[in-house]
PDB file of C-alpha atoms in Angstrom:
ATOM      1  CA  THR A  91       0.000   0.000   0.000  1.00 71.00           C
ATOM      2  CA  GLY A  92       1.370   3.365  -0.969  1.00 78.00           C
ATOM      3  CA  TYR A  93       0.310   6.921  -0.586  1.00 84.00           C
ATOM      4  CA  VAL A  94       0.454   9.633  -3.160  1.00 83.00           C
ATOM      5  CA  SER A  95       0.453  13.264  -2.139  1.00 79.00           C
ATOM      6  CA  ILE A  96      -1.460  15.520  -4.479  1.00 74.00           C
ATOM      7  CA  THR A  97      -1.194  19.272  -4.235  1.00 70.00           C
ATOM      8  CA  VAL A  98      -4.109  21.151  -5.710  1.00 66.00           C
ATOM      9  CA  LEU A  99      -3.009  24.537  -6.899  1.00 66.00           C
ATOM     10  CA  SER A 100      -5.288  27.540  -6.942  1.00 72.00           C
ATOM     11  CA  VAL A 101      -6.837  28.487 -10.241  1.00 79.00           C
ATOM     12  CA  VAL A 102      -4.981  31.377 -11.804  1.00 88.00           C
ATOM     13  CA  ASN A 103      -7.141  33.946 -13.518  1.00 93.00           C
ATOM     14  CA  ALA A 104      -4.904  36.835 -14.614  1.00 95.00           C
ATOM     15  CA  SER A 105      -6.447  40.260 -14.999  1.00 96.00           C
ATOM     16  CA  ILE A 106      -5.225  43.841 -15.359  1.00 97.00           C
ATOM     17  CA  SER A 107      -6.928  46.978 -14.102  1.00 96.00           C
ATOM     18  CA  GLY A 108      -6.055  50.580 -14.870  1.00 95.00           C
ATOM     19  CA  ASN A 109      -7.043  53.592 -16.909  1.00 95.00           C
ATOM     20  CA  ILE A 110      -7.117  52.611 -20.597  1.00 95.00           C
ATOM     21  CA  SER A 111      -7.334  56.144 -21.989  1.00 96.00           C
ATOM     22  CA  ILE A 112      -4.921  58.925 -20.992  1.00 97.00           C
ATOM     23  CA  CYS A 113      -3.616  62.156 -22.475  1.00 97.00           C
ATOM     24  CA  GLN A 114      -0.131  62.602 -23.859  1.00 95.00           C
ATOM     25  CA  GLY A 115       2.247  63.416 -20.982  1.00 94.00           C
ATOM     26  CA  GLN A 116       0.129  61.646 -18.350  1.00 96.00           C
ATOM     27  CA  SER A 117       0.852  58.403 -16.506  1.00 96.00           C
ATOM     28  CA  THR A 118      -1.335  55.463 -15.561  1.00 97.00           C
ATOM     29  CA  THR A 119      -0.824  52.591 -13.147  1.00 97.00           C
ATOM     30  CA  LEU A 120      -1.658  49.051 -14.273  1.00 98.00           C
ATOM     31  CA  THR A 121      -2.391  46.558 -11.489  1.00 98.00           C
ATOM     32  CA  ALA A 122      -2.188  42.774 -11.816  1.00 97.00           C
ATOM     33  CA  THR A 123      -4.480  40.347  -9.994  1.00 95.00           C
ATOM     34  CA  GLY A 124      -5.164  36.646 -10.284  1.00 91.00           C
ATOM     35  CA  GLY A 125      -2.160  34.862  -8.821  1.00 88.00           C
ATOM     36  CA  ALA A 126       1.470  35.664  -8.211  1.00 91.00           C
ATOM     37  CA  PRO A 127       4.178  35.622  -9.357  1.00 95.00           C
ATOM     38  CA  TYR A 128       3.632  38.206 -12.075  1.00 96.00           C
ATOM     39  CA  SER A 129       5.596  38.888 -15.203  1.00 96.00           C
ATOM     40  CA  TRP A 130       4.875  41.893 -17.440  1.00 97.00           C
ATOM     41  CA  SER A 131       5.854  42.175 -21.092  1.00 96.00           C
ATOM     42  CA  ILE A 132       8.041  45.171 -20.194  1.00 96.00           C
ATOM     43  CA  GLY A 133      10.193  42.993 -17.910  1.00 95.00           C
ATOM     44  CA  SER A 134       8.773  43.896 -14.508  1.00 96.00           C
ATOM     45  CA  SER A 135       7.637  41.362 -11.900  1.00 96.00           C
ATOM     46  CA  ALA A 136       5.892  43.913  -9.664  1.00 97.00           C
ATOM     47  CA  PRO A 137       2.155  43.602  -9.067  1.00 97.00           C
ATOM     48  CA  SER A 138       1.687  47.190 -10.331  1.00 97.00           C
ATOM     49  CA  ILE A 139       3.518  49.146 -13.004  1.00 97.00           C
ATOM     50  CA  THR A 140       3.315  52.820 -13.895  1.00 97.00           C
ATOM     51  CA  ILE A 141       3.594  53.697 -17.553  1.00 95.00           C
ATOM     52  CA  SER A 142       4.259  57.136 -19.021  1.00 94.00           C
ATOM     53  CA  PRO A 143       4.254  57.017 -22.825  1.00 91.00           C
ATOM     54  CA  THR A 144       5.542  60.239 -24.368  1.00 90.00           C
ATOM     55  CA  ALA A 145       3.901  59.914 -27.782  1.00 95.00           C
ATOM     56  CA  ALA A 146       0.251  59.563 -28.765  1.00 95.00           C
ATOM     57  CA  GLY A 147      -0.828  56.110 -29.924  1.00 96.00           C
ATOM     58  CA  THR A 148      -1.912  52.715 -28.637  1.00 97.00           C
ATOM     59  CA  TYR A 149       0.322  50.691 -26.327  1.00 97.00           C
ATOM     60  CA  SER A 150      -0.257  47.025 -25.449  1.00 97.00           C
ATOM     61  CA  PHE A 151       0.910  45.246 -22.301  1.00 97.00           C
ATOM     62  CA  VAL A 152       0.786  41.522 -21.508  1.00 97.00           C
ATOM     63  CA  LEU A 153       0.697  40.028 -18.010  1.00 97.00           C
ATOM     64  CA  THR A 154       1.576  36.429 -17.158  1.00 96.00           C
ATOM     65  CA  ALA A 155       0.370  35.301 -13.734  1.00 95.00           C
ATOM     66  CA  GLY A 156       1.204  32.077 -11.875  1.00 91.00           C
ATOM     67  CA  THR A 157       3.853  29.430 -12.575  1.00 86.00           C
ATOM     68  CA  GLY A 158       4.267  26.135 -14.368  1.00 82.00           C
ATOM     69  CA  SER A 159       1.080  24.624 -15.730  1.00 83.00           C
ATOM     70  CA  CYS A 160      -0.995  26.972 -13.550  1.00 87.00           C
ATOM     71  CA  ARG A 161      -0.412  30.113 -15.559  1.00 92.00           C
ATOM     72  CA  ASP A 162      -2.725  32.534 -17.253  1.00 95.00           C
ATOM     73  CA  THR A 163      -2.188  35.624 -19.356  1.00 95.00           C
ATOM     74  CA  ALA A 164      -4.073  38.868 -19.757  1.00 97.00           C
ATOM     75  CA  SER A 165      -3.476  41.852 -21.998  1.00 97.00           C
ATOM     76  CA  ILE A 166      -4.521  45.473 -22.029  1.00 97.00           C
ATOM     77  CA  SER A 167      -4.252  48.288 -24.571  1.00 97.00           C
ATOM     78  CA  ILE A 168      -3.750  51.868 -23.445  1.00 97.00           C
ATOM     79  CA  THR A 169      -4.729  54.704 -25.759  1.00 97.00           C
ATOM     80  CA  VAL A 170      -2.616  57.839 -25.395  1.00 97.00           C
ATOM     81  CA  ASN A 171      -4.622  60.733 -26.836  1.00 97.00           C
ATOM     82  CA  PRO A 172      -2.765  63.632 -28.467  1.00 96.00           C
ATOM     83  CA  LEU A 173      -2.781  67.035 -26.811  1.00 96.00           C
ATOM     84  CA  PRO A 174      -4.482  69.844 -28.693  1.00 97.00           C
ATOM     85  CA  VAL A 175      -2.257  72.719 -29.823  1.00 97.00           C
ATOM     86  CA  VAL A 176      -3.846  75.901 -28.480  1.00 98.00           C
ATOM     87  CA  SER A 177      -2.883  79.292 -29.926  1.00 98.00           C
ATOM     88  CA  ALA A 178      -3.893  82.668 -28.508  1.00 98.00           C
ATOM     89  CA  SER A 179      -4.011  85.850 -30.558  1.00 96.00           C
ATOM     90  CA  ASN A 180      -0.971  88.115 -30.841  1.00 97.00           C
ATOM     91  CA  ASP A 181       0.036  90.454 -28.033  1.00 98.00           C
ATOM     92  CA  VAL A 182      -1.622  93.862 -28.341  1.00 97.00           C
ATOM     93  CA  THR A 183      -1.339  97.416 -26.972  1.00 96.00           C
ATOM     94  CA  ILE A 184      -4.455  99.485 -26.283  1.00 96.00           C
ATOM     95  CA  CYS A 185      -5.277 102.815 -24.656  1.00 92.00           C
ATOM     96  CA  PRO A 186      -7.069 103.018 -21.295  1.00 90.00           C
ATOM     97  CA  GLY A 187     -10.830 102.719 -21.686  1.00 89.00           C
ATOM     98  CA  TYR A 188     -10.558 100.742 -24.914  1.00 94.00           C
ATOM     99  CA  ALA A 189     -11.273  97.054 -25.469  1.00 96.00           C
ATOM    100  CA  THR A 190      -9.723  94.348 -27.600  1.00 98.00           C
ATOM    101  CA  THR A 191     -11.007  90.978 -28.736  1.00 98.00           C
ATOM    102  CA  LEU A 192      -8.845  88.030 -27.759  1.00 98.00           C
ATOM    103  CA  ASN A 193      -8.924  84.921 -29.901  1.00 98.00           C
ATOM    104  CA  ALA A 194      -8.066  81.267 -29.350  1.00 98.00           C
ATOM    105  CA  THR A 195      -7.751  78.564 -31.991  1.00 97.00           C
ATOM    106  CA  SER A 196      -6.633  74.983 -31.787  1.00 97.00           C
ATOM    107  CA  THR A 197      -5.438  72.128 -33.927  1.00 96.00           C
ATOM    108  CA  GLY A 198      -5.127  68.477 -33.045  1.00 93.00           C
ATOM    109  CA  GLY A 199      -6.860  67.044 -30.044  1.00 92.00           C
ATOM    110  CA  THR A 200     -10.093  65.078 -30.240  1.00 93.00           C
ATOM    111  CA  GLY A 201     -13.635  66.333 -30.817  1.00 94.00           C
ATOM    112  CA  THR A 202     -15.043  69.654 -29.698  1.00 94.00           C
ATOM    113  CA  MET A 203     -12.813  72.173 -27.945  1.00 96.00           C
ATOM    114  CA  ASN A 204     -13.868  74.168 -24.895  1.00 97.00           C
ATOM    115  CA  TYR A 205     -11.958  77.278 -23.884  1.00 98.00           C
ATOM    116  CA  SER A 206     -11.446  78.919 -20.516  1.00 98.00           C
ATOM    117  CA  TRP A 207      -9.659  82.255 -20.106  1.00 98.00           C
ATOM    118  CA  SER A 208      -8.172  83.671 -16.908  1.00 98.00           C
ATOM    119  CA  PRO A 209      -8.100  85.974 -15.124  1.00 97.00           C
ATOM    120  CA  SER A 210     -11.733  86.484 -16.001  1.00 96.00           C
ATOM    121  CA  ALA A 211     -12.476  89.742 -14.146  1.00 95.00           C
ATOM    122  CA  THR A 212     -11.894  92.004 -17.183  1.00 95.00           C
ATOM    123  CA  LEU A 213     -13.316  89.641 -19.827  1.00 97.00           C
ATOM    124  CA  THR A 214     -16.840  89.623 -21.240  1.00 95.00           C
ATOM    125  CA  ASN A 215     -17.145  85.851 -21.731  1.00 95.00           C
ATOM    126  CA  PRO A 216     -14.186  83.888 -20.354  1.00 97.00           C
ATOM    127  CA  ASN A 217     -15.594  80.562 -21.592  1.00 97.00           C
ATOM    128  CA  SER A 218     -15.609  81.431 -25.279  1.00 97.00           C
ATOM    129  CA  SER A 219     -12.903  81.309 -27.912  1.00 97.00           C
ATOM    130  CA  ASN A 220     -13.061  85.089 -28.422  1.00 97.00           C
ATOM    131  CA  PRO A 221     -13.790  87.106 -25.265  1.00 98.00           C
ATOM    132  CA  ILE A 222     -13.454  90.873 -25.157  1.00 98.00           C
ATOM    133  CA  ALA A 223     -10.809  92.201 -22.764  1.00 97.00           C
ATOM    134  CA  GLN A 224     -11.277  95.653 -21.279  1.00 95.00           C
ATOM    135  CA  PRO A 225      -8.710  96.270 -18.562  1.00 93.00           C
ATOM    136  CA  ALA A 226      -9.239  99.719 -17.057  1.00 85.00           C
ATOM    137  CA  VAL A 227      -5.849 100.568 -15.540  1.00 90.00           C
ATOM    138  CA  SER A 228      -2.551 101.101 -17.339  1.00 92.00           C
ATOM    139  CA  GLY A 229      -0.217  98.113 -17.147  1.00 94.00           C
ATOM    140  CA  THR A 230       0.476  94.718 -18.666  1.00 96.00           C
ATOM    141  CA  TYR A 231      -2.192  92.020 -18.411  1.00 97.00           C
ATOM    142  CA  THR A 232      -1.397  88.368 -19.057  1.00 98.00           C
ATOM    143  CA  TYR A 233      -4.392  86.315 -20.171  1.00 98.00           C
ATOM    144  CA  ILE A 234      -4.136  82.525 -20.178  1.00 98.00           C
ATOM    145  CA  VAL A 235      -6.391  80.382 -22.351  1.00 98.00           C
ATOM    146  CA  VAL A 236      -6.801  76.660 -21.655  1.00 98.00           C
ATOM    147  CA  GLY A 237      -8.288  74.542 -24.422  1.00 98.00           C
ATOM    148  CA  THR A 238      -9.847  71.198 -23.406  1.00 98.00           C
ATOM    149  CA  ASP A 239     -10.922  68.581 -25.961  1.00 98.00           C
ATOM    150  CA  SER A 240     -13.592  65.872 -25.660  1.00 97.00           C
ATOM    151  CA  LYS A 241     -11.055  63.409 -24.166  1.00 96.00           C
ATOM    152  CA  ASN A 242     -10.270  65.965 -21.422  1.00 97.00           C
ATOM    153  CA  CYS A 243      -6.797  66.571 -22.862  1.00 97.00           C
ATOM    154  CA  LYS A 244      -5.649  70.149 -22.245  1.00 97.00           C
ATOM    155  CA  ASN A 245      -3.124  72.650 -23.467  1.00 98.00           C
ATOM    156  CA  ARG A 246      -2.678  76.385 -23.018  1.00 98.00           C
ATOM    157  CA  ASP A 247      -1.273  79.601 -24.420  1.00 98.00           C
ATOM    158  CA  THR A 248      -0.977  83.208 -23.259  1.00 98.00           C
ATOM    159  CA  VAL A 249      -1.525  86.648 -24.730  1.00 98.00           C
ATOM    160  CA  LEU A 250      -0.310  89.971 -23.314  1.00 98.00           C
ATOM    161  CA  VAL A 251      -2.500  93.071 -23.376  1.00 97.00           C
ATOM    162  CA  GLN A 252      -0.527  96.247 -22.701  1.00 97.00           C
ATOM    163  CA  VAL A 253      -2.659  99.181 -21.592  1.00 96.00           C
ATOM    164  CA  SER A 254      -0.480 102.197 -22.339  1.00 91.00           C
ATOM    165  CA  ILE A 255      -0.533 105.503 -20.536  1.00 81.00           C
ATOM    166  CA  GLU A 256      -2.442 108.093 -22.536  1.00 70.00           C
ATOM    167  CA  PRO A 257      -0.060 110.634 -23.989  1.00 68.00           C
ATOM    168  CA  GLN A 258      -0.582 114.194 -22.812  1.00 70.00           C
ATOM    169  CA  ALA A 259       0.381 117.173 -24.915  1.00 68.00           C
ATOM    170  CA  LEU A 260       1.793 119.810 -22.570  1.00 69.00           C
ATOM    171  CA  PHE A 261       3.167 122.917 -24.185  1.00 68.00           C
ATOM    172  CA  ASN A 262       3.117 126.690 -23.973  1.00 66.00           C
ATOM    173  CA  SER A 263       2.879 129.337 -26.651  1.00 62.00           C
ATOM    174  CA  THR A 264       4.573 132.742 -26.911  1.00 63.00           C
ATOM    175  CA  SER A 265       1.217 134.382 -27.508  1.00 63.00           C
ATOM    176  CA  ALA A 266      -2.291 133.705 -26.216  1.00 63.00           C
ATOM    177  CA  LEU A 267      -3.869 135.208 -29.342  1.00 67.00           C
ATOM    178  CA  SER A 268      -2.667 135.329 -32.894  1.00 65.00           C
ATOM    179  CA  CYS A 269      -3.884 136.812 -36.137  1.00 74.00           C
ATOM    180  CA  GLU A 270      -4.024 135.000 -39.426  1.00 75.00           C
ATOM    181  CA  GLY A 271      -0.657 134.962 -41.130  1.00 72.00           C
ATOM    182  CA  THR A 272       1.393 135.369 -37.949  1.00 73.00           C
ATOM    183  CA  TYR A 273       3.555 132.681 -36.411  1.00 71.00           C
ATOM    184  CA  VAL A 274       3.207 131.343 -32.908  1.00 68.00           C
ATOM    185  CA  GLN A 275       6.040 129.470 -31.262  1.00 72.00           C
ATOM    186  CA  PHE A 276       5.237 126.541 -28.972  1.00 66.00           C
ATOM    187  CA  THR A 277       7.632 125.267 -26.363  1.00 69.00           C
ATOM    188  CA  ASP A 278       7.639 121.986 -24.479  1.00 60.00           C
TER     189      ASP A 278
END
């Protein structure tokens, strides 16, 4: 009579969780479950990996969980969405009391763009692509526009509005009154 020892191994069911859609320049953490040890296609054996692709596109990752005949694999594809390119209008100089229309355009990105300008205190509609700026005091104002696409990918640009000091003409003449044909000399 003999005895045989049988070891029943746990069922391995590999799976990966994590954000499958990110914007260019962002990171995401992929987490393995289903039975250690883990082996990722990028060479890591950690239960979680953080990926930071620099270019837009689709990236695939494969996970192998378990050992020997009790192994399972899972895969995941991460979409890295391109950032929109946001452009604000050219810098401009205006006189106090005057207004100027700012303008934002964009290329790239995905779907509809939404714009948000700041600071918004001197703008007519800070959530449009072309608000009117009317700063009241002389100085330089920096307006920042953030463009956000339908995948929530964002980019920004700035425009400077210089409100110049109104010139004042200050001068004196040699005569308070003058007849036609005579010359009057003005001094500064």
